[in-house]
Amino acid sequence: MAQSEIEAVRALLSSKPRPVGWPERRQRLDDVGSVWPVADDVELAAVDVNGLAGEYSIVPGSDPSCILMFFHGGGYCSGSILSHRRMASEAGRAAGIRTLAVAYRLAPEHPFPAAYDDALTAWRFLQNQGISAAHVAIAGDSAGAGLAIALINRLRDAHEELPACAWLVSPWTDLTMSGSTLASQDAVDPLIHKGYLNELADAYLPTGIDRKDPRVSPLYADFRSFPPILIQVGSAETLLDDATRLAAVAGAVDVPTTLEIWPHMIHAWHLWNAHLEPGRRALVSAGAFIREHI
């Protein structure tokens, strides 16, 4: 069943090939990410996150006093609240808490450090709402996972309270593109390829920024004193090595780290959880992890 379901997702993606142009690419990600709408019982509420667009989601019975703050993927250049609405809202259901999806600014119109600073803005917003750090889980997929790590690193360096845990899906952690699976998994990954990643990195990073700067490549961050981390990645991803190396460097400094490698799954497969059983199971696993720590 899982094999036929993931093949259906692959067919969807191949029917909508990535176009040229940032507006067109953003529309395409919105289209393929939101092909299945949120569940009927999800309550959505737009919110001004200190000048950024944000959206709360919650289902009946969830705890509104605890927050899953979610940063969408899209290579820092695309992705939106819409494209990731089903994924974020179902993650909140699995964790039994409220979610806050954040629409950070996108490159190339807003290059680094815009998104990096917007992540901190979103964190400050929750603090101002009276939500304690211990009641917040930070999450993201792909570039959004990179933002989640960069935010925790920034808070730790400033000796501030840290979130309860971090959930990272298909994280893009190394903008030097040195991961071995960029080559070995290139033929099986339908979404992410080295040339495309280089294009994204060039659009995101101003001239002169070192691609090993931990603010943009969190693989090179100091993970000491980080909260517990759950990393979920598919075996059919070119970014598999970004995830496994991240788990290794975090675990080496005694960060409680869980790495899940899901057979046959592709980049951020949780997006299609409505018709992809491994997507639902991965969300259940993430929800249990968040509940354990929040």
mmCIF file of C-alpha atoms in Angstrom:
data_model
loop_
_atom_site.group_PDB
_atom_site.id
_atom_site.type_symbol
_atom_site.label_atom_id
_atom_site.label_comp_id
_atom_site.label_asym_id
_atom_site.label_seq_id
_atom_site.Cartn_x
_atom_site.Cartn_y
_atom_site.Cartn_z
ATOM 1 C CA MET A 1 0.000 0.000 0.000
ATOM 2 C CA ALA A 2 2.719 2.484 0.983
ATOM 3 C CA GLN A 3 4.552 1.812 -2.284
ATOM 4 C CA SER A 4 1.483 2.528 -4.419
ATOM 5 C CA GLU A 5 0.717 5.644 -2.378
ATOM 6 C CA ILE A 6 4.207 7.106 -2.741
ATOM 7 C CA GLU A 7 4.119 6.330 -6.461
ATOM 8 C CA ALA A 8 0.901 8.362 -6.680
ATOM 9 C CA VAL A 9 2.686 11.288 -5.030
ATOM 10 C CA ARG A 10 5.584 10.896 -7.454
ATOM 11 C CA ALA A 11 3.076 10.990 -10.314
ATOM 12 C CA LEU A 12 1.562 14.183 -8.927
ATOM 13 C CA LEU A 13 4.988 15.812 -8.765
ATOM 14 C CA SER A 14 5.968 14.725 -12.260
ATOM 15 C CA SER A 15 2.684 16.106 -13.608
ATOM 16 C CA LYS A 16 3.662 19.529 -12.287
ATOM 17 C CA PRO A 17 7.349 19.969 -13.155
ATOM 18 C CA ARG A 18 9.224 22.814 -11.508
ATOM 19 C CA PRO A 19 8.895 25.938 -13.712
ATOM 20 C CA VAL A 20 11.295 28.808 -14.297
ATOM 21 C CA GLY A 21 10.729 31.967 -12.254
ATOM 22 C CA TRP A 22 10.208 32.498 -8.556
ATOM 23 C CA PRO A 23 6.482 33.437 -8.696
ATOM 24 C CA GLU A 24 5.773 30.359 -10.800
ATOM 25 C CA ARG A 25 7.777 28.114 -8.486
ATOM 26 C CA ARG A 26 5.959 29.457 -5.455
ATOM 27 C CA GLN A 27 2.615 28.789 -7.094
ATOM 28 C CA ARG A 28 3.698 25.262 -7.998
ATOM 29 C CA LEU A 29 4.684 24.449 -4.402
ATOM 30 C CA ASP A 30 1.405 25.864 -3.148
ATOM 31 C CA ASP A 31 -0.410 23.685 -5.698
ATOM 32 C CA VAL A 32 1.346 20.387 -4.940
ATOM 33 C CA GLY A 33 1.426 21.006 -1.189
ATOM 34 C CA SER A 34 -2.231 21.931 -0.830
ATOM 35 C CA VAL A 35 -3.713 19.404 -3.264
ATOM 36 C CA TRP A 36 -5.502 17.935 -0.247
ATOM 37 C CA PRO A 37 -7.074 20.518 2.113
ATOM 38 C CA VAL A 38 -7.021 20.515 5.877
ATOM 39 C CA ALA A 39 -9.392 18.255 7.757
ATOM 40 C CA ASP A 40 -12.888 19.537 8.478
ATOM 41 C CA ASP A 41 -12.344 19.799 12.230
ATOM 42 C CA VAL A 42 -9.273 22.052 11.996
ATOM 43 C CA GLU A 43 -9.839 25.605 13.223
ATOM 44 C CA LEU A 44 -7.611 28.158 11.474
ATOM 45 C CA ALA A 45 -6.952 31.713 12.605
ATOM 46 C CA ALA A 46 -4.760 34.298 10.893
ATOM 47 C CA VAL A 47 -2.463 36.226 13.225
ATOM 48 C CA ASP A 48 -0.053 39.138 12.907
ATOM 49 C CA VAL A 49 3.285 37.802 14.171
ATOM 50 C CA ASN A 50 4.956 41.117 14.938
ATOM 51 C CA GLY A 51 4.575 42.172 11.307
ATOM 52 C CA LEU A 52 4.804 38.724 9.736
ATOM 53 C CA ALA A 53 1.822 36.728 8.518
ATOM 54 C CA GLY A 54 1.086 33.761 10.725
ATOM 55 C CA GLU A 55 -1.631 31.184 11.210
ATOM 56 C CA TYR A 56 -2.776 29.264 14.238
ATOM 57 C CA SER A 57 -4.370 25.860 13.802
ATOM 58 C CA ILE A 58 -5.988 23.659 16.398
ATOM 59 C CA VAL A 59 -8.323 20.669 16.530
ATOM 60 C CA PRO A 60 -10.878 19.898 19.257
ATOM 61 C CA GLY A 61 -9.294 18.550 22.410
ATOM 62 C CA SER A 62 -5.826 20.006 21.809
ATOM 63 C CA ASP A 63 -4.043 22.167 24.379
ATOM 64 C CA PRO A 64 -3.945 25.823 23.235
ATOM 65 C CA SER A 65 -1.379 26.761 25.899
ATOM 66 C CA CYS A 66 1.364 24.719 24.173
ATOM 67 C CA ILE A 67 2.613 25.671 20.720
ATOM 68 C CA LEU A 68 4.264 23.897 17.814
ATOM 69 C CA MET A 69 5.979 26.736 15.947
ATOM 70 C CA PHE A 70 6.435 25.626 12.346
ATOM 71 C CA PHE A 71 8.737 27.014 9.648
ATOM 72 C CA HIS A 72 7.879 25.787 6.142
ATOM 73 C CA GLY A 73 10.386 24.531 3.615
ATOM 74 C CA GLY A 74 10.990 25.745 0.090
ATOM 75 C CA GLY A 75 14.693 26.492 -0.065
ATOM 76 C CA TYR A 76 14.255 29.942 1.527
ATOM 77 C CA CYS A 77 12.747 31.062 -1.802
ATOM 78 C CA SER A 78 9.270 29.485 -1.865
ATOM 79 C CA GLY A 79 6.804 27.684 0.368
ATOM 80 C CA SER A 80 4.032 29.263 2.390
ATOM 81 C CA ILE A 81 1.440 28.772 5.071
ATOM 82 C CA LEU A 82 -0.847 27.399 2.337
ATOM 83 C CA SER A 83 1.612 24.855 0.948
ATOM 84 C CA HIS A 84 2.269 23.381 4.400
ATOM 85 C CA ARG A 85 -1.121 23.918 6.050
ATOM 86 C CA ARG A 86 -2.168 20.250 5.984
ATOM 87 C CA MET A 87 1.214 19.097 7.315
ATOM 88 C CA ALA A 88 1.343 21.676 10.118
ATOM 89 C CA SER A 89 -2.247 21.225 11.239
ATOM 90 C CA GLU A 90 -1.988 17.431 11.341
ATOM 91 C CA ALA A 91 1.272 17.675 13.269
ATOM 92 C CA GLY A 92 -0.567 19.758 15.835
ATOM 93 C CA ARG A 93 -3.281 17.122 16.012
ATOM 94 C CA ALA A 94 -0.698 14.378 16.559
ATOM 95 C CA ALA A 95 0.979 16.360 19.331
ATOM 96 C CA GLY A 96 -2.301 17.466 20.885
ATOM 97 C CA ILE A 97 -1.309 21.147 20.841
ATOM 98 C CA ARG A 98 -1.860 24.350 18.886
ATOM 99 C CA THR A 99 0.354 25.169 15.914
ATOM 100 C CA LEU A 100 1.704 28.500 14.721
ATOM 101 C CA ALA A 101 2.841 28.532 11.088
ATOM 102 C CA VAL A 102 5.084 31.490 10.233
ATOM 103 C CA ALA A 103 5.404 33.143 6.814
ATOM 104 C CA TYR A 104 8.977 34.391 6.997
ATOM 105 C CA ARG A 105 10.327 36.599 4.219
ATOM 106 C CA LEU A 106 11.591 34.858 1.096
ATOM 107 C CA ALA A 107 14.669 35.282 -1.076
ATOM 108 C CA PRO A 108 15.747 36.561 -3.533
ATOM 109 C CA GLU A 109 13.655 39.623 -2.652
ATOM 110 C CA HIS A 110 14.654 39.230 0.992
ATOM 111 C CA PRO A 111 18.032 37.449 1.231
ATOM 112 C CA PHE A 112 19.785 36.323 4.404
ATOM 113 C CA PRO A 113 19.470 37.409 7.205
ATOM 114 C CA ALA A 114 15.778 38.190 6.630
ATOM 115 C CA ALA A 115 14.431 34.690 7.319
ATOM 116 C CA TYR A 116 16.945 34.189 10.138
ATOM 117 C CA ASP A 117 15.755 37.383 11.818
ATOM 118 C CA ASP A 118 12.086 36.546 11.188
ATOM 119 C CA ALA A 119 12.492 33.279 13.095
ATOM 120 C CA LEU A 120 13.594 35.281 16.132
ATOM 121 C CA THR A 121 10.698 37.700 15.596
ATOM 122 C CA ALA A 122 8.274 34.781 15.744
ATOM 123 C CA TRP A 123 9.901 33.500 18.935
ATOM 124 C CA ARG A 124 9.620 36.947 20.542
ATOM 125 C CA PHE A 125 5.961 37.070 19.527
ATOM 126 C CA LEU A 126 5.207 33.892 21.467
ATOM 127 C CA GLN A 127 7.116 35.210 24.474
ATOM 128 C CA ASN A 128 5.047 38.378 24.364
ATOM 129 C CA GLN A 129 1.911 36.223 24.313
ATOM 130 C CA GLY A 130 3.000 34.753 27.631
ATOM 131 C CA ILE A 131 3.921 31.338 26.197
ATOM 132 C CA SER A 132 6.875 29.942 28.125
ATOM 133 C CA ALA A 133 9.799 28.381 26.272
ATOM 134 C CA ALA A 134 9.083 25.035 27.929
ATOM 135 C CA HIS A 135 5.661 25.023 26.248
ATOM 136 C CA VAL A 136 7.038 25.503 22.726
ATOM 137 C CA ALA A 137 8.294 22.919 20.240
ATOM 138 C CA ILE A 138 10.078 24.281 17.167
ATOM 139 C CA ALA A 139 9.714 22.465 13.862
ATOM 140 C CA GLY A 140 10.379 22.808 10.177
ATOM 141 C CA ASP A 141 11.021 20.904 6.993
ATOM 142 C CA SER A 142 13.941 21.377 4.610
ATOM 143 C CA ALA A 143 15.016 25.035 4.797
ATOM 144 C CA GLY A 144 12.493 25.525 7.600
ATOM 145 C CA ALA A 145 14.343 22.893 9.615
ATOM 146 C CA GLY A 146 17.519 24.885 9.035
ATOM 147 C CA LEU A 147 15.793 27.973 10.420
ATOM 148 C CA ALA A 148 14.628 26.019 13.470
ATOM 149 C CA ILE A 149 18.197 24.948 14.284
ATOM 150 C CA ALA A 150 19.590 28.417 13.586
ATOM 151 C CA LEU A 151 17.044 29.945 15.960
ATOM 152 C CA ILE A 152 17.890 27.524 18.768
ATOM 153 C CA ASN A 153 21.589 28.187 18.222
ATOM 154 C CA ARG A 154 20.961 31.935 18.416
ATOM 155 C CA LEU A 155 18.972 31.611 21.631
ATOM 156 C CA ARG A 156 21.576 29.338 23.215
ATOM 157 C CA ASP A 157 24.407 31.733 22.340
ATOM 158 C CA ALA A 158 22.410 34.565 23.942
ATOM 159 C CA HIS A 159 21.908 32.434 27.095
ATOM 160 C CA GLU A 160 18.137 32.563 26.682
ATOM 161 C CA GLU A 161 15.600 29.883 27.506
ATOM 162 C CA LEU A 162 15.331 27.229 24.813
ATOM 163 C CA PRO A 163 12.275 25.460 23.407
ATOM 164 C CA ALA A 164 11.294 22.091 24.800
ATOM 165 C CA CYS A 165 12.363 20.192 21.681
ATOM 166 C CA ALA A 166 12.902 20.388 17.930
ATOM 167 C CA TRP A 167 11.304 18.317 15.167
ATOM 168 C CA LEU A 168 13.182 18.416 11.865
ATOM 169 C CA VAL A 169 11.872 16.931 8.616
ATOM 170 C CA SER A 170 14.216 16.368 5.646
ATOM 171 C CA PRO A 171 16.523 19.105 6.977
ATOM 172 C CA TRP A 172 18.703 21.108 4.598
ATOM 173 C CA THR A 173 21.688 21.623 6.864
ATOM 174 C CA ASP A 174 24.703 22.084 4.592
ATOM 175 C CA LEU A 175 24.663 24.838 1.966
ATOM 176 C CA THR A 176 28.156 23.804 0.852
ATOM 177 C CA MET A 177 26.386 20.810 -0.723
ATOM 178 C CA SER A 178 29.046 18.340 0.412
ATOM 179 C CA GLY A 179 26.684 15.484 1.315
ATOM 180 C CA SER A 180 27.459 12.206 -0.441
ATOM 181 C CA THR A 181 23.793 11.375 -1.095
ATOM 182 C CA LEU A 182 23.428 14.416 -3.343
ATOM 183 C CA ALA A 183 25.066 12.157 -5.917
ATOM 184 C CA SER A 184 24.105 8.655 -4.790
ATOM 185 C CA GLN A 185 20.360 9.414 -4.452
ATOM 186 C CA ASP A 186 20.079 11.816 -7.386
ATOM 187 C CA ALA A 187 18.345 9.296 -9.646
ATOM 188 C CA VAL A 188 15.638 8.386 -7.111
ATOM 189 C CA ASP A 189 14.834 11.817 -5.629
ATOM 190 C CA PRO A 190 12.034 13.451 -7.656
ATOM 191 C CA LEU A 191 12.397 16.876 -6.048
ATOM 192 C CA ILE A 192 15.821 17.929 -4.798
ATOM 193 C CA HIS A 193 18.969 18.009 -6.922
ATOM 194 C CA LYS A 194 22.341 19.649 -6.437
ATOM 195 C CA GLY A 195 21.980 22.168 -9.238
ATOM 196 C CA TYR A 196 18.653 23.336 -7.849
ATOM 197 C CA LEU A 197 20.093 23.636 -4.328
ATOM 198 C CA ASN A 198 22.970 25.742 -5.626
ATOM 199 C CA GLU A 199 20.468 28.013 -7.359
ATOM 200 C CA LEU A 200 18.554 28.409 -4.098
ATOM 201 C CA ALA A 201 21.703 29.074 -2.085
ATOM 202 C CA ASP A 202 22.864 31.706 -4.591
ATOM 203 C CA ALA A 203 19.481 33.440 -4.322
ATOM 204 C CA TYR A 204 19.456 33.294 -0.522
ATOM 205 C CA LEU A 205 23.027 34.233 0.364
ATOM 206 C CA PRO A 206 24.523 37.668 -0.215
ATOM 207 C CA THR A 207 27.973 37.850 -1.743
ATOM 208 C CA GLY A 208 30.693 37.176 0.802
ATOM 209 C CA ILE A 209 28.686 34.976 3.190
ATOM 210 C CA ASP A 210 30.599 31.820 4.061
ATOM 211 C CA ARG A 211 28.408 28.819 3.242
ATOM 212 C CA LYS A 212 29.755 27.142 6.376
ATOM 213 C CA ASP A 213 28.387 29.950 8.553
ATOM 214 C CA PRO A 214 26.215 28.063 11.078
ATOM 215 C CA ARG A 215 23.468 30.649 10.670
ATOM 216 C CA VAL A 216 22.916 29.316 7.139
ATOM 217 C CA SER A 217 24.443 25.825 7.374
ATOM 218 C CA PRO A 218 23.439 24.527 10.801
ATOM 219 C CA LEU A 219 25.444 21.336 10.288
ATOM 220 C CA TYR A 220 28.434 23.442 11.360
ATOM 221 C CA ALA A 221 26.780 24.809 14.506
ATOM 222 C CA ASP A 222 27.809 23.998 18.062
ATOM 223 C CA PHE A 223 24.966 21.831 19.362
ATOM 224 C CA ARG A 224 26.014 21.741 23.001
ATOM 225 C CA SER A 225 23.084 22.253 25.394
ATOM 226 C CA PHE A 226 20.468 21.886 22.638
ATOM 227 C CA PRO A 227 17.080 20.429 23.588
ATOM 228 C CA PRO A 228 16.051 16.962 22.352
ATOM 229 C CA ILE A 229 15.865 16.618 18.562
ATOM 230 C CA LEU A 230 13.815 14.322 16.325
ATOM 231 C CA ILE A 231 15.043 14.089 12.723
ATOM 232 C CA GLN A 232 12.884 12.386 10.097
ATOM 233 C CA VAL A 233 14.186 11.804 6.568
ATOM 234 C CA GLY A 234 13.336 9.547 3.638
ATOM 235 C CA SER A 235 15.708 6.969 2.212
ATOM 236 C CA ALA A 236 15.010 8.276 -1.319
ATOM 237 C CA GLU A 237 16.304 11.794 -0.596
ATOM 238 C CA THR A 238 19.409 13.520 -1.861
ATOM 239 C CA LEU A 239 19.434 15.299 1.521
ATOM 240 C CA LEU A 240 19.651 12.020 3.455
ATOM 241 C CA ASP A 241 23.285 12.726 4.296
ATOM 242 C CA ASP A 242 22.407 16.197 5.603
ATOM 243 C CA ALA A 243 20.127 14.497 8.127
ATOM 244 C CA THR A 244 22.439 11.678 9.172
ATOM 245 C CA ARG A 245 25.430 13.993 9.622
ATOM 246 C CA LEU A 246 23.295 16.383 11.674
ATOM 247 C CA ALA A 247 22.253 13.524 13.957
ATOM 248 C CA ALA A 248 25.886 12.534 14.366
ATOM 249 C CA VAL A 249 27.190 15.980 15.310
ATOM 250 C CA ALA A 250 24.311 16.615 17.717
ATOM 251 C CA GLY A 251 24.601 13.206 19.320
ATOM 252 C CA ALA A 252 28.361 13.574 19.691
ATOM 253 C CA VAL A 253 27.838 16.449 22.143
ATOM 254 C CA ASP A 254 25.214 14.549 24.150
ATOM 255 C CA VAL A 255 22.098 16.099 22.663
ATOM 256 C CA PRO A 256 19.263 13.548 22.940
ATOM 257 C CA THR A 257 18.840 12.831 19.241
ATOM 258 C CA THR A 258 16.454 10.498 17.438
ATOM 259 C CA LEU A 259 16.999 9.789 13.732
ATOM 260 C CA GLU A 260 14.249 8.097 11.718
ATOM 261 C CA ILE A 261 15.017 7.035 8.135
ATOM 262 C CA TRP A 262 11.786 6.111 6.366
ATOM 263 C CA PRO A 263 12.124 3.549 3.539
ATOM 264 C CA HIS A 264 11.178 4.738 0.034
ATOM 265 C CA MET A 265 10.025 8.143 1.279
ATOM 266 C CA ILE A 266 10.847 11.353 -0.553
ATOM 267 C CA HIS A 267 11.553 14.898 0.585
ATOM 268 C CA ALA A 268 9.027 16.136 3.186
ATOM 269 C CA TRP A 269 6.583 13.295 2.459
ATOM 270 C CA HIS A 270 4.469 14.427 5.398
ATOM 271 C CA LEU A 271 2.993 17.074 3.081
ATOM 272 C CA TRP A 272 0.794 14.434 1.449
ATOM 273 C CA ASN A 273 -0.377 12.760 4.660
ATOM 274 C CA ALA A 274 -4.021 12.858 3.559
ATOM 275 C CA HIS A 275 -3.342 10.040 1.071
ATOM 276 C CA LEU A 276 0.044 8.745 2.218
ATOM 277 C CA GLU A 277 -0.029 6.345 5.159
ATOM 278 C CA PRO A 278 3.704 6.707 5.979
ATOM 279 C CA GLY A 279 3.111 10.444 6.157
ATOM 280 C CA ARG A 280 0.456 9.905 8.803
ATOM 281 C CA ARG A 281 2.617 7.457 10.723
ATOM 282 C CA ALA A 282 5.555 9.855 10.673
ATOM 283 C CA LEU A 283 3.321 12.581 12.094
ATOM 284 C CA VAL A 284 2.125 10.241 14.836
ATOM 285 C CA SER A 285 5.753 9.521 15.738
ATOM 286 C CA ALA A 286 6.562 13.230 15.784
ATOM 287 C CA GLY A 287 3.505 13.957 17.897
ATOM 288 C CA ALA A 288 4.540 11.373 20.483
ATOM 289 C CA PHE A 289 8.041 12.868 20.600
ATOM 290 C CA ILE A 290 6.681 16.384 21.120
ATOM 291 C CA ARG A 291 4.251 15.269 23.840
ATOM 292 C CA GLU A 292 7.079 13.525 25.639
ATOM 293 C CA HIS A 293 9.100 16.724 25.928
ATOM 294 C CA ILE A 294 6.702 19.643 26.012
#
